Amino acid sequence: QVQLAESGGDLVQPGGSLRLSCAASGSIFSLDTMGWYRQAPGKQREFVAEITRGGSTSYADSVKGRFTISRDNAKNAVYLQMNSLKPEDTAMFVCFSNVRVRMTVPWRVYWGQGTQVTVSS
């Protein structure tokens, strides 16, 4: 089994910064793309950012220039540095990863439980 554990969510004032972390653990043969989605109350889950094992990144237009995604392959971890936070960034941020648990098993996406980010004065 594979677990993804997020941390770093908090209450922050507009204009502030936060760094989210997500670590994958368990029966992992290989990790490919890792990233983040977010879901605000009453809204659909929204893509935020992702990064491939080789370091290629992709961002939602709403966070470009403010958020930076990175990863540490040795630690099976992905990070999201969030700057210039806005009230509309308030959401539950959920980590995901494309994982292969054995060479003979297909890739599968795993999800974390989420970490709450609240941007408010």
Coordinates of C-alpha atoms in Angstrom, one line a residue, residues 4 9 12 14 18 22 30 35 37-39 53-54 56 62 68-69 75 81 88 98 101 108 115 119-121:
L4 CA 0.8 10.3 0.8
G9 CA -1.2 24.1 5.7
V12 CA -2.0 33.1 6.6
P14 CA -3.1 38.0 2.2
L18 CA 3.4 29.0 2.9
C22 CA 4.0 15.8 0.7
S30 CA 8.8 4.0 -8.7
G35 CA 1.6 17.4 -7.8
Y37 CA -4.9 19.8 -6.6
R38 CA -7.1 22.0 -4.4
Q39 CA -10.7 22.2 -3.5
R53 CA 10.4 12.8 -12.1
G54 CA 12.7 14.6 -14.5
S56 CA 9.3 19.3 -15.9
S62 CA -4.2 31.2 -11.5
T68 CA 6.7 27.0 -7.3
I69 CA 6.6 23.2 -7.3
K75 CA 12.8 11.4 -0.3
Q81 CA 6.1 27.1 -2.3
E88 CA -9.2 33.0 -3.3
N98 CA 1.6 8.4 -10.1
V101 CA 4.4 -0.6 -6.7
R108 CA -1.7 4.2 -10.5
T115 CA -3.9 20.0 4.2
V119 CA -5.8 33.1 3.5
S120 CA -7.6 35.7 5.5
S121 CA -6.9 38.9 7.4

